Amino acid sequence: MSGKVVVVTGGTRGIGLGLVRSFVDLGATVVFCGRSAATVEAVAAEIPGTLGVTADVTSRADLENLWDRAVAAFGQVDIWVNNAGRSHARKPLWQIPAAELDEVIDLNLGGLARANAVVLARMAEQGHGAVWNMEGYGSDGMMQSGLTGYGATKRAVTYLTDSTAKDLDAAGLAEKVTVHHLSPGMVVTDLLTHDYTPEEFEKVKKIFNILADKVETVTPWLAQRVLAGGSNGSRVAWLTKGKAARRFATAAFNKRDLFAESAAS
């Protein structure tokens, strides 16, 4: 597994940062990006050996520069993880500020589509590579009020990945260049817990404590399986339906409080 060159978008916080750390721990060479130059520099200093690049993944030019920087530094890109994404305020679609909704759609779907287009073209020229697209709530068709914009983008990510896998197969590239689904499940980050009132959070916290996990629990497992690879169009999923069912079945006997430390602080 070691020795591979991995690019992680949105690698300065949350799951992305956890993946950067985990890939490094597993012996990979890691390039990551973020939109804030100061944050990118801070993470690169914190994790020696990584290359941080300031980039906005909604920009083709920035994506091309990110690829070029990685290749200039390390000769190739073996794995590209499209992790960058964001959510919006938990409101009905028509109440979400226009700029906020536009940014979610452009980043989660537009940015990911552009990244796939840019990176897969470069990997085809290179002769090998794997792209992993990050799924999220809504990817499996589940729905929740207040998450319409975000959920729709993640549902579209699943279609885009499946369809792109078929395109690679039809083009005769799928033996060397592949695209995959990466599904982290519920992970305790700002993306999961934001925009709840204290009363609302007390209610959803019960579900989170059953189904969610911390970044440091999930990302090493995800990174290991991404490095191991898989067939074109395959999925790596942390929270499967079977695992969720077992957790609900044993919830009364297995009390967890994922938020105890934050509450104490």
Coordinates of C-alpha atoms in Angstrom, one line a residue:
M1 CA 0.0 0.0 0.0
S2 CA 2.8 2.4 0.8
G3 CA 4.5 4.6 -1.9
K4 CA 1.4 5.7 -3.6
V5 CA 0.8 9.4 -4.4
V6 CA -2.6 10.5 -3.1
V7 CA -4.4 13.9 -3.7
V8 CA -7.1 14.8 -1.2
T9 CA -9.3 17.9 -1.9
G10 CA -10.7 19.7 1.1
G11 CA -7.9 18.3 3.2
T12 CA -7.6 21.0 5.8
R13 CA -10.5 20.0 8.2
G14 CA -12.9 17.2 9.1
I15 CA -12.9 14.0 7.1
G16 CA -10.4 15.4 4.6
L17 CA -7.8 16.2 7.3
G18 CA -8.4 12.8 8.8
L19 CA -7.7 11.2 5.5
V20 CA -4.6 13.2 5.0
R21 CA -3.2 12.0 8.3
S22 CA -4.3 8.4 7.7
F23 CA -2.8 8.2 4.3
V24 CA 0.5 9.5 5.6
D25 CA 0.4 7.0 8.5
L26 CA 0.0 4.2 5.9
G27 CA 3.0 5.3 4.0
A28 CA 1.5 7.3 1.1
T29 CA 2.8 10.5 -0.2
V30 CA 0.0 13.1 0.2
V31 CA -1.0 16.3 -1.6
F32 CA -4.0 18.2 -0.3
C33 CA -5.8 21.4 -1.1
G34 CA -7.9 24.0 0.7
R35 CA -9.2 27.4 -0.2
S36 CA -7.4 29.3 2.6
A37 CA -3.7 29.7 2.1
A38 CA -3.1 30.2 5.9
T39 CA -5.0 27.0 6.7
V40 CA -3.2 25.0 4.0
E41 CA 0.2 26.2 5.3
A42 CA -0.7 25.4 8.9
V43 CA -1.7 21.8 8.0
A44 CA 1.4 21.2 5.8
A45 CA 3.5 22.4 8.7
E46 CA 1.6 20.1 11.1
I47 CA 2.0 17.0 8.9
P48 CA 5.6 16.8 7.6
G49 CA 6.1 15.5 4.1
T50 CA 2.7 16.6 2.7
L51 CA 2.3 19.2 0.0
G52 CA -0.4 21.7 0.5
V53 CA -1.8 23.7 -2.4
T54 CA -4.3 26.6 -2.2
A55 CA -7.1 25.7 -4.7
D56 CA -10.8 26.2 -5.3
V57 CA -12.1 23.0 -6.8
T58 CA -14.9 24.8 -8.6
S59 CA -12.1 26.3 -10.8
R60 CA -10.8 24.1 -13.7
A61 CA -7.6 26.1 -13.7
D62 CA -7.1 25.5 -10.0
L63 CA -7.7 21.8 -10.4
E64 CA -5.2 21.6 -13.3
N65 CA -2.7 23.4 -11.2
L66 CA -3.3 21.0 -8.3
W67 CA -2.6 18.1 -10.6
D68 CA 0.5 19.8 -12.1
R69 CA 1.9 20.6 -8.7
A70 CA 1.5 17.0 -7.5
V71 CA 3.1 15.6 -10.6
A72 CA 6.0 18.1 -10.6
A73 CA 6.7 17.2 -7.0
F74 CA 6.2 13.4 -7.0
G75 CA 6.1 12.3 -10.7
Q76 CA 2.5 11.0 -10.8
V77 CA -0.9 10.8 -9.1
D78 CA -2.1 7.3 -8.3
I79 CA -5.2 8.2 -6.3
W80 CA -7.4 11.3 -6.2
V81 CA -10.0 11.7 -3.5
N82 CA -12.8 14.3 -4.2
N83 CA -13.7 15.1 -0.6
A84 CA -14.3 18.9 -0.8
G85 CA -17.9 19.8 0.0
R86 CA -20.2 21.8 2.3
S87 CA -23.8 21.9 3.5
H88 CA -26.2 24.8 3.9
A89 CA -28.5 26.1 6.6
R90 CA -31.2 23.5 7.7
K91 CA -34.1 25.3 6.0
P92 CA -36.6 24.6 3.3
L93 CA -35.1 25.2 -0.2
W94 CA -36.8 28.5 -0.8
Q95 CA -35.6 29.9 2.5
I96 CA -31.9 29.2 1.9
P97 CA -30.0 32.4 0.9
A98 CA -29.4 32.3 -2.8
A99 CA -25.6 32.7 -2.6
E100 CA -25.4 29.9 0.0
L101 CA -27.4 27.5 -2.1
D102 CA -25.5 28.3 -5.3
E103 CA -22.2 27.7 -3.5
V104 CA -23.3 24.2 -2.2
I105 CA -24.4 23.1 -5.6
D106 CA -21.4 24.5 -7.4
L107 CA -18.9 22.9 -4.9
N108 CA -20.6 19.6 -4.2
L109 CA -21.6 18.8 -7.7
G110 CA -20.1 21.3 -10.1
G111 CA -16.6 21.1 -8.5
L112 CA -16.7 17.3 -8.3
A113 CA -17.8 17.0 -11.9
R114 CA -15.0 19.3 -13.0
A115 CA -12.5 17.4 -10.9
N116 CA -13.5 14.1 -12.5
A117 CA -13.3 15.6 -16.0
V118 CA -9.9 17.1 -15.4
V119 CA -8.3 14.3 -13.4
L120 CA -9.6 11.3 -15.5
A121 CA -8.3 13.0 -18.6
R122 CA -4.9 13.3 -17.0
M123 CA -5.0 9.8 -15.6
A124 CA -5.9 8.4 -19.1
E125 CA -2.8 10.2 -20.5
Q126 CA -0.7 8.9 -17.5
G127 CA -1.9 5.4 -18.1
H128 CA -3.3 4.6 -14.6
G129 CA -5.1 6.0 -11.6
A130 CA -8.2 5.9 -9.4
V131 CA -10.7 8.6 -8.5
W132 CA -12.8 8.3 -5.3
N133 CA -15.9 10.5 -5.0
M134 CA -17.2 11.2 -1.5
E135 CA -20.8 10.4 -1.0
G136 CA -23.0 11.8 1.8
Y137 CA -26.5 12.0 3.2
G138 CA -28.9 11.6 0.2
S139 CA -26.6 9.4 -1.8
D140 CA -28.6 6.3 -1.1
G141 CA -32.0 8.1 -1.7
M142 CA -32.7 8.9 2.0
M143 CA -34.4 12.3 2.5
Q144 CA -34.7 14.8 5.4
S145 CA -36.4 18.1 5.5
G146 CA -34.0 21.0 5.6
L147 CA -31.3 19.2 3.6
T148 CA -32.8 19.3 0.1
G149 CA -30.0 21.2 -1.6
Y150 CA -27.2 19.2 0.0
G151 CA -28.9 15.8 -0.4
A152 CA -29.7 16.4 -4.0
T153 CA -26.0 17.1 -4.8
K154 CA -25.0 13.9 -3.0
R155 CA -27.6 11.9 -4.8
A156 CA -26.2 13.3 -8.1
V157 CA -22.6 12.4 -7.0
T158 CA -23.7 8.7 -6.9
Y159 CA -25.2 9.0 -10.4
L160 CA -22.1 10.8 -11.7
T161 CA -19.8 8.1 -10.3
D162 CA -21.8 5.2 -11.7
S163 CA -22.2 6.8 -15.1
T164 CA -18.5 7.7 -15.3
A165 CA -17.6 4.1 -14.5
K166 CA -19.6 3.1 -17.5
D167 CA -17.9 5.7 -19.6
L168 CA -14.5 4.4 -18.6
D169 CA -15.6 0.8 -19.4
A170 CA -17.0 1.8 -22.8
A171 CA -13.8 3.7 -23.6
G172 CA -11.7 0.6 -22.8
L173 CA -9.9 2.4 -20.0
A174 CA -11.4 0.7 -16.9
E175 CA -8.6 -1.8 -16.5
K176 CA -6.1 1.0 -15.7
V177 CA -8.2 4.1 -14.8
T178 CA -11.1 3.7 -12.4
V179 CA -13.7 5.7 -10.5
H180 CA -15.2 4.7 -7.1
H181 CA -17.7 5.6 -4.4
L182 CA -16.4 6.5 -0.9
S183 CA -19.0 6.5 1.8
P184 CA -18.0 7.6 5.3
G185 CA -21.4 7.3 6.9
M186 CA -22.2 9.6 9.8
V187 CA -19.0 11.3 11.1
V188 CA -18.8 13.8 13.9
T189 CA -17.8 17.0 12.1
D190 CA -19.2 20.5 11.8
L191 CA -21.0 19.3 8.6
L192 CA -23.0 16.8 10.7
T193 CA -23.7 18.9 13.7
H194 CA -24.1 22.5 12.4
D195 CA -27.2 24.7 12.5
Y196 CA -29.2 22.9 15.3
T197 CA -30.8 24.7 18.1
P198 CA -29.8 23.3 21.6
E199 CA -33.2 21.6 21.8
E200 CA -33.0 20.1 18.3
F201 CA -29.5 18.8 19.0
E202 CA -30.5 17.0 22.2
K203 CA -33.0 15.1 20.1
V204 CA -30.8 14.2 17.2
K205 CA -27.8 13.5 19.5
K206 CA -29.4 10.2 20.4
I207 CA -29.3 9.0 16.8
F208 CA -25.8 10.4 16.3
N209 CA -24.6 8.4 19.3
I210 CA -25.9 5.2 17.8
L211 CA -24.9 5.7 14.2
A212 CA -22.1 8.2 14.1
D213 CA -18.3 7.8 14.7
K214 CA -15.4 10.2 15.2
V215 CA -13.1 11.2 12.3
E216 CA -10.1 9.3 13.9
T217 CA -12.2 6.1 14.0
V218 CA -13.4 6.2 10.4
T219 CA -10.6 7.7 8.3
P220 CA -7.9 5.1 8.9
W221 CA -10.3 2.4 7.8
L222 CA -11.3 4.3 4.7
A223 CA -7.7 5.2 3.8
Q224 CA -6.6 1.6 4.1
R225 CA -9.3 0.4 1.7
V226 CA -8.8 3.2 -0.8
L227 CA -5.1 2.3 -1.0
A228 CA -6.1 -1.4 -1.5
G229 CA -8.1 -0.3 -4.5
G230 CA -11.1 -2.1 -6.1
S231 CA -12.8 -2.7 -9.4
N232 CA -14.1 0.1 -11.5
G233 CA -17.3 1.5 -10.0
S234 CA -16.9 -0.2 -6.6
R235 CA -17.9 1.3 -3.3
V236 CA -16.1 1.5 0.1
A237 CA -18.7 2.1 2.8
W238 CA -18.1 2.4 6.5
L239 CA -21.7 2.5 7.7
T240 CA -23.5 -0.3 5.9
K241 CA -27.2 -1.2 6.4
G242 CA -26.2 -4.3 8.3
K243 CA -23.9 -2.3 10.7
A244 CA -26.6 0.3 11.3
A245 CA -29.2 -2.4 12.1
R246 CA -26.8 -4.1 14.5
R247 CA -26.1 -0.8 16.3
F248 CA -29.8 -0.1 16.7
A249 CA -30.4 -3.6 18.0
T250 CA -27.6 -3.2 20.6
A251 CA -28.1 0.5 21.5
A252 CA -29.8 -0.3 24.8
F253 CA -26.7 -2.2 25.9
N254 CA -23.9 -0.2 24.3
K255 CA -24.2 3.4 25.6
R256 CA -22.0 5.8 23.7
D257 CA -21.5 9.6 24.1
L258 CA -19.5 10.9 21.2
F259 CA -20.0 14.5 22.5
A260 CA -18.9 14.1 26.1
E261 CA -15.5 15.7 25.5
S262 CA -16.8 18.7 23.7
A263 CA -19.5 19.2 26.3
A264 CA -16.9 19.1 29.1
S265 CA -14.7 21.6 27.4

